[in-house]
Amino acid sequence: MEIYQVLDFNGSPTDPSDVDAVVAIKHAYNISRDDWQGDPCLPKEYSWNGLNCSVGIGTPRIISLSLSSSNLTGQIPLSLSKLQALESLNKLIGWIPQSLKDKSDKGLLSLSLGGNPDLCLTDPCERRKNKFAVPIVASAVSLLALVVLLSLWIIFFRLKKGRQGESVNETKKESFKTKNRPFTYSEIASITANFNTVIGQGGFGKVYSGTLNDKTKVAVKLLSESSKQGFKQFQAEAQLLMIVHHKNLVSLVGYCDEGDNLALIYEYMANGDLRKKLSVNDANVLDWKARLQIAIDTAQGLEYLHEGIKPPIVHRDLKTANILLTEKMQAKIADFGLSKVFMTEWSCL
């Protein structure tokens, strides 16, 4: 329980201009002293800590201000200059208001500059500003130069990439003349052990498992006579695969173009397609880390199709069945040109 006692006080309150000034100083420095409440000077025994006032003759005025050991930072507030009766002031930093300097010059204010390395008149402050301005300007110029150099490097890289990018229009050929190895139909039959193992079924026909002479496993897509998609579409996919090269696109190993026998030989994807991996029947459930990486791989493959080739290729049939997974669960996009892109109609893209 707290007990309060009302004290009679008939004296004049502290000069209003001094009150406004010291309250402004309180807010400027965010001073949170418990006794800095009410009238700064009166009653005398309850005056604010750090203040000395002229009490007894006329209106009380603040003549001394000490804010030492208050952990204050920042510049001298201009409100200090409004304490017209101030005679003593403790150590501060920054620029001295002209009115305080004038009072000090006239001997009306005790103001010591000794031991105050951060307290300055106008000229020293200007020199300090210049001292700090030089490294700031130098840093800004360096940063600007770095941004310019980085921008030039990006422009150069994109121009170089554009020049190196093979134009899809250059692939308008009837035959499959590329660095990819051509295979005969008899070789295809040998690779697949006479088409023994079917690992997939698509619009062009069946996909068979095969092994090259160097023991490299491959997938062989063979165009069937009953295919829903014709020769031109099959040829278009082959020509597309011969010009796109990216870690997140299924690579073409070779091809067969022998009479009515058409086949494409792809790198083998040990973990099949994403649709099966997401199936409830698959015992190996993909964790979220693996799913996120698959999404990133797929996005990188699409970015290459959209940005890495001129003109760009639009997949238009992206689905889990067309996202294949390597032995290390790296995702690669397949069938990105299948029946969707025609080499003689690039304007549709």
Coordinates of C-alpha atoms in Angstrom, one line a residue:
M1 CA 0.0 0.0 0.0
E2 CA 1.3 3.5 -0.9
I3 CA 0.5 6.6 1.1
Y4 CA 0.6 10.1 -0.5
Q5 CA 0.8 13.4 1.2
V6 CA -0.3 16.6 -0.4
L7 CA 2.3 19.4 0.1
D8 CA 1.4 23.0 0.0
F9 CA 3.6 25.0 -2.4
N10 CA 3.2 28.6 -3.2
G11 CA 6.3 29.3 -5.2
S12 CA 6.4 30.1 -8.9
P13 CA 7.0 27.1 -11.3
T14 CA 10.1 26.7 -13.3
D15 CA 10.4 29.1 -16.3
P16 CA 8.3 27.6 -19.1
S17 CA 11.0 28.0 -21.8
D18 CA 13.4 26.0 -19.5
V19 CA 10.8 23.3 -19.0
D20 CA 10.2 23.0 -22.7
A21 CA 13.9 22.8 -23.4
V22 CA 14.7 20.2 -20.8
V23 CA 11.7 18.0 -21.8
A24 CA 12.9 18.2 -25.4
I25 CA 16.4 17.1 -24.2
K26 CA 14.8 14.3 -22.3
H27 CA 13.0 13.0 -25.4
A28 CA 16.0 13.6 -27.7
Y29 CA 18.3 11.4 -25.5
N30 CA 15.4 9.1 -24.5
I31 CA 16.3 9.7 -20.8
S32 CA 14.3 7.4 -18.5
R33 CA 15.1 8.6 -15.0
D34 CA 12.3 8.0 -12.5
D35 CA 12.7 11.4 -10.9
W36 CA 12.4 13.3 -14.2
Q37 CA 8.7 14.0 -13.6
G38 CA 6.7 17.1 -12.8
D39 CA 8.4 20.5 -12.3
P40 CA 12.2 20.3 -13.0
C41 CA 13.2 22.6 -10.2
L42 CA 10.4 22.6 -7.6
P43 CA 10.0 21.6 -4.9
K44 CA 13.8 22.0 -4.4
E45 CA 14.2 18.7 -2.5
Y46 CA 12.5 16.9 -5.4
S47 CA 14.2 18.7 -8.3
W48 CA 15.3 16.5 -11.3
N49 CA 18.5 14.6 -10.8
G50 CA 21.4 16.3 -12.6
L51 CA 19.8 19.8 -12.6
N52 CA 20.7 22.8 -10.5
C53 CA 18.3 25.7 -10.4
S54 CA 18.3 29.3 -9.2
V55 CA 15.6 29.1 -6.6
G56 CA 14.5 31.9 -4.2
I57 CA 14.6 35.0 -6.4
G58 CA 11.9 35.2 -9.0
T59 CA 11.1 32.4 -11.4
P60 CA 13.3 29.3 -11.0
R61 CA 15.7 28.8 -13.9
I62 CA 18.0 25.9 -14.8
I63 CA 21.6 27.0 -14.4
S64 CA 23.4 23.6 -14.5
L65 CA 22.8 20.4 -16.4
S66 CA 24.8 17.2 -15.8
L67 CA 23.9 14.1 -17.8
S68 CA 27.1 12.1 -17.0
S69 CA 27.0 8.3 -16.6
S70 CA 23.7 8.2 -18.6
N71 CA 25.1 6.3 -21.6
L72 CA 24.0 9.0 -24.0
T73 CA 24.9 8.9 -27.6
G74 CA 24.3 11.3 -30.5
Q75 CA 24.7 15.0 -31.3
I76 CA 24.1 17.9 -29.1
P77 CA 20.4 18.9 -29.3
L78 CA 19.6 22.4 -30.3
S79 CA 17.2 22.6 -27.4
L80 CA 20.2 23.0 -25.1
S81 CA 20.6 26.5 -26.5
K82 CA 17.2 27.4 -25.2
L83 CA 18.3 27.1 -21.6
Q84 CA 19.1 30.8 -21.4
A85 CA 20.2 30.8 -17.7
L86 CA 22.5 27.7 -18.1
E87 CA 25.9 28.3 -16.5
S88 CA 27.5 24.9 -16.4
L89 CA 27.3 22.0 -18.9
N90 CA 29.1 18.6 -18.7
K91 CA 30.9 16.8 -21.5
L92 CA 29.1 16.3 -24.8
I93 CA 29.9 15.4 -28.4
G94 CA 29.2 16.9 -31.8
W95 CA 28.7 20.4 -33.1
I96 CA 28.3 23.2 -30.5
P97 CA 25.2 25.4 -31.1
Q98 CA 26.3 28.9 -31.8
S99 CA 24.3 30.4 -28.9
L100 CA 26.1 28.1 -26.4
K101 CA 29.5 29.1 -27.9
D102 CA 28.6 32.8 -27.6
K103 CA 27.7 32.4 -23.9
S104 CA 31.0 30.5 -23.3
D105 CA 32.9 33.3 -25.1
K106 CA 31.3 35.9 -22.9
G107 CA 32.1 34.0 -19.7
L108 CA 28.4 33.3 -19.0
L109 CA 28.8 29.5 -19.4
S110 CA 31.4 27.0 -18.1
L111 CA 32.1 24.9 -21.1
S112 CA 35.2 22.7 -21.3
L113 CA 36.3 21.1 -24.5
G114 CA 39.2 19.2 -23.0
G115 CA 38.8 15.4 -23.1
N116 CA 36.1 15.6 -25.7
P117 CA 37.6 14.3 -28.9
D118 CA 34.1 14.2 -30.6
L119 CA 33.2 17.8 -29.6
C120 CA 34.0 20.3 -32.3
L121 CA 33.4 23.8 -33.6
T122 CA 32.3 24.3 -37.2
D123 CA 35.6 23.9 -39.0
P124 CA 36.9 20.8 -37.2
C125 CA 33.5 19.2 -37.8
E126 CA 33.7 19.9 -41.5
R127 CA 37.2 18.3 -41.6
R128 CA 35.8 15.3 -39.8
K129 CA 32.9 15.1 -42.3
N130 CA 35.5 15.2 -45.1
K131 CA 37.5 12.5 -43.4
F132 CA 34.5 10.2 -43.3
A133 CA 33.1 11.3 -46.6
V134 CA 36.2 10.2 -48.6
P135 CA 35.9 6.5 -47.7
I136 CA 32.1 6.6 -48.1
V137 CA 32.4 8.1 -51.6
A138 CA 35.2 5.7 -52.5
S139 CA 33.1 2.8 -51.4
A140 CA 30.1 4.0 -53.4
V141 CA 32.2 4.4 -56.5
S142 CA 33.7 1.0 -56.0
L143 CA 30.2 -0.5 -55.6
L144 CA 29.0 1.3 -58.8
A145 CA 32.0 0.0 -60.7
L146 CA 31.3 -3.5 -59.5
V147 CA 27.7 -3.3 -60.6
V148 CA 28.7 -2.0 -64.0
L149 CA 31.3 -4.8 -64.5
L150 CA 28.8 -7.4 -63.4
S151 CA 26.2 -6.1 -65.8
L152 CA 28.8 -6.1 -68.7
W153 CA 29.8 -9.7 -67.8
I154 CA 26.1 -10.8 -67.8
I155 CA 25.5 -9.1 -71.2
F156 CA 28.7 -10.7 -72.6
F157 CA 27.8 -14.1 -71.3
R158 CA 24.3 -13.9 -72.8
L159 CA 25.6 -12.7 -76.2
K160 CA 28.2 -15.5 -76.2
K161 CA 25.5 -18.0 -75.2
G162 CA 23.3 -16.8 -78.0
R163 CA 26.1 -17.1 -80.5
Q164 CA 26.9 -20.6 -79.3
G165 CA 23.3 -21.7 -79.2
E166 CA 22.5 -23.8 -82.3
S167 CA 19.5 -22.5 -84.2
V168 CA 16.7 -25.0 -84.5
N169 CA 16.0 -23.7 -88.0
E170 CA 19.3 -25.2 -89.1
T171 CA 17.9 -28.7 -88.4
K172 CA 15.4 -28.7 -91.3
K173 CA 16.9 -31.8 -92.9
E174 CA 15.3 -34.9 -94.2
S175 CA 18.0 -37.2 -92.7
F176 CA 19.5 -37.5 -89.3
K177 CA 23.0 -36.2 -90.1
T178 CA 24.5 -35.5 -86.6
K179 CA 27.3 -36.6 -84.4
N180 CA 24.9 -39.1 -82.8
R181 CA 25.8 -42.6 -83.9
P182 CA 23.6 -44.2 -86.6
F183 CA 22.5 -47.8 -85.9
T184 CA 21.2 -50.4 -88.4
Y185 CA 18.0 -52.3 -87.7
S186 CA 20.0 -55.5 -87.1
E187 CA 22.0 -53.7 -84.5
I188 CA 18.9 -52.5 -82.8
A189 CA 17.6 -56.1 -82.7
S190 CA 20.9 -57.2 -81.2
I191 CA 21.0 -54.4 -78.6
T192 CA 17.5 -55.2 -77.4
A193 CA 18.0 -59.0 -77.6
N194 CA 15.5 -59.2 -80.4
F195 CA 13.1 -56.8 -78.6
N196 CA 12.8 -59.0 -75.6
T197 CA 12.1 -56.6 -72.7
V198 CA 9.5 -53.9 -72.9
I199 CA 9.9 -51.1 -70.4
G200 CA 7.4 -48.6 -71.7
Q201 CA 4.7 -47.7 -74.1
G202 CA 4.2 -44.4 -75.9
G203 CA 2.3 -42.7 -78.8
F204 CA 5.1 -43.8 -81.2
G205 CA 5.2 -47.4 -80.0
K206 CA 7.0 -49.5 -77.5
V207 CA 10.2 -48.7 -75.6
Y208 CA 12.6 -51.6 -75.1
S209 CA 15.5 -52.1 -72.8
G210 CA 18.9 -52.6 -74.4
T211 CA 22.6 -52.9 -73.9
L212 CA 25.4 -51.6 -76.2
N213 CA 28.6 -53.4 -76.9
D214 CA 30.4 -51.4 -74.2
K215 CA 27.8 -52.6 -71.6
T216 CA 26.0 -49.2 -71.5
K217 CA 22.3 -49.6 -70.8
V218 CA 20.0 -47.8 -73.2
A219 CA 16.3 -47.4 -73.9
V220 CA 15.2 -48.0 -77.5
K221 CA 12.0 -46.3 -78.8
L222 CA 10.7 -48.1 -81.9
L223 CA 8.2 -46.6 -84.2
S224 CA 5.4 -49.1 -84.8
E225 CA 3.2 -49.4 -87.9
S226 CA 0.1 -48.8 -85.8
S227 CA 1.6 -45.7 -84.2
K228 CA -0.9 -42.9 -83.6
Q229 CA 1.9 -40.5 -84.5
G230 CA 3.5 -40.5 -87.9
F231 CA 6.9 -40.3 -89.4
K232 CA 7.2 -36.5 -89.5
Q233 CA 6.5 -36.2 -85.8
F234 CA 9.0 -39.0 -85.0
Q235 CA 11.6 -37.3 -87.2
A236 CA 10.9 -34.0 -85.6
E237 CA 11.5 -35.4 -82.1
A238 CA 14.8 -37.0 -83.3
Q239 CA 16.0 -33.7 -84.8
L240 CA 15.1 -31.8 -81.6
L241 CA 17.0 -34.3 -79.5
M242 CA 20.1 -33.9 -81.6
I243 CA 20.4 -30.2 -80.9
V244 CA 19.4 -30.0 -77.2
H245 CA 22.0 -30.9 -74.6
H246 CA 21.3 -30.4 -70.9
K247 CA 21.7 -32.4 -67.8
N248 CA 18.0 -32.3 -67.1
L249 CA 16.9 -33.5 -70.6
V250 CA 17.1 -37.1 -71.6
S251 CA 20.0 -37.6 -74.0
L252 CA 19.9 -39.2 -77.4
V253 CA 22.6 -41.8 -77.9
G254 CA 21.8 -42.8 -81.5
Y255 CA 19.1 -43.5 -84.0
C256 CA 18.0 -45.9 -86.7
D257 CA 16.7 -44.7 -90.1
E258 CA 16.6 -47.7 -92.3
G259 CA 13.7 -48.0 -94.7
D260 CA 10.5 -48.3 -92.7
N261 CA 12.4 -49.0 -89.5
L262 CA 12.8 -46.0 -87.3
A263 CA 14.1 -46.0 -83.8
L264 CA 15.6 -43.7 -81.2
I265 CA 18.2 -44.8 -78.7
Y266 CA 18.1 -42.9 -75.4
E267 CA 20.2 -43.1 -72.2
Y268 CA 18.7 -45.5 -69.8
M269 CA 16.8 -44.1 -66.8
A270 CA 17.1 -46.7 -64.0
N271 CA 14.3 -45.4 -61.8
G272 CA 11.7 -45.1 -64.5
D273 CA 9.2 -42.2 -64.5
L274 CA 8.0 -40.0 -61.7
R275 CA 4.4 -41.1 -62.1
K276 CA 5.3 -44.6 -61.0
K277 CA 7.4 -43.3 -58.2
L278 CA 4.5 -41.3 -56.8
S279 CA 2.1 -44.3 -57.2
V280 CA 0.7 -45.8 -54.0
N281 CA 2.0 -49.2 -55.3
D282 CA 5.6 -48.1 -55.1
A283 CA 7.3 -49.3 -51.9
N284 CA 10.0 -46.6 -51.9
V285 CA 8.1 -43.4 -51.0
L286 CA 9.9 -40.2 -52.0
D287 CA 10.7 -37.9 -49.1
W288 CA 10.2 -34.2 -49.4
K289 CA 13.9 -33.5 -50.0
A290 CA 13.9 -35.8 -53.1
R291 CA 10.6 -34.3 -54.4
L292 CA 12.0 -30.8 -54.1
Q293 CA 15.2 -31.8 -56.0
I294 CA 13.1 -33.4 -58.7
A295 CA 11.1 -30.2 -59.0
I296 CA 14.3 -28.1 -59.3
D297 CA 15.8 -30.5 -61.9
T298 CA 12.6 -30.2 -63.9
A299 CA 12.5 -26.5 -63.7
Q300 CA 16.1 -26.2 -64.9
G301 CA 15.3 -28.5 -67.9
L302 CA 12.3 -26.3 -68.8
E303 CA 14.4 -23.1 -68.4
Y304 CA 16.9 -24.5 -70.9
L305 CA 14.1 -25.3 -73.4
H306 CA 12.7 -21.8 -73.0
E307 CA 15.9 -19.7 -72.7
G308 CA 18.8 -21.8 -73.9
I309 CA 17.6 -22.4 -77.5
K310 CA 16.7 -19.9 -80.2
P311 CA 13.9 -20.1 -81.0
P312 CA 12.7 -21.6 -77.7
I313 CA 10.9 -24.9 -77.4
V314 CA 7.6 -25.2 -75.5
H315 CA 7.0 -28.6 -74.0
R316 CA 3.2 -28.5 -73.9
D317 CA 2.9 -32.0 -72.5
L318 CA 4.8 -31.9 -69.2
K319 CA 3.5 -34.5 -66.8
T320 CA 4.9 -37.0 -64.3
A321 CA 5.0 -39.7 -67.0
N322 CA 7.4 -37.6 -69.0
I323 CA 9.8 -36.9 -66.1
L324 CA 12.3 -39.7 -65.9
L325 CA 14.7 -40.5 -63.0
T326 CA 18.3 -41.7 -63.1
E327 CA 19.9 -44.2 -60.8
K328 CA 20.8 -41.3 -58.5
M329 CA 17.3 -39.8 -58.7
Q330 CA 18.2 -37.0 -61.0
A331 CA 15.2 -35.8 -62.9
K332 CA 15.3 -35.5 -66.7
I333 CA 12.5 -34.4 -69.0
A334 CA 11.5 -36.7 -71.9
D335 CA 9.2 -36.4 -74.9
F336 CA 9.5 -32.6 -74.9
G337 CA 9.2 -32.5 -78.7
L338 CA 7.0 -35.5 -79.1
S339 CA 4.1 -34.6 -81.5
K340 CA 4.1 -31.0 -80.2
V341 CA 6.9 -29.4 -82.2
F342 CA 7.2 -29.5 -86.0
M343 CA 10.5 -28.5 -87.6
T344 CA 8.7 -26.8 -90.5
E345 CA 6.3 -24.8 -88.3
W346 CA 8.5 -23.0 -85.7
S347 CA 6.3 -20.0 -85.9
C348 CA 3.7 -21.8 -83.9
L349 CA 5.9 -21.7 -80.9

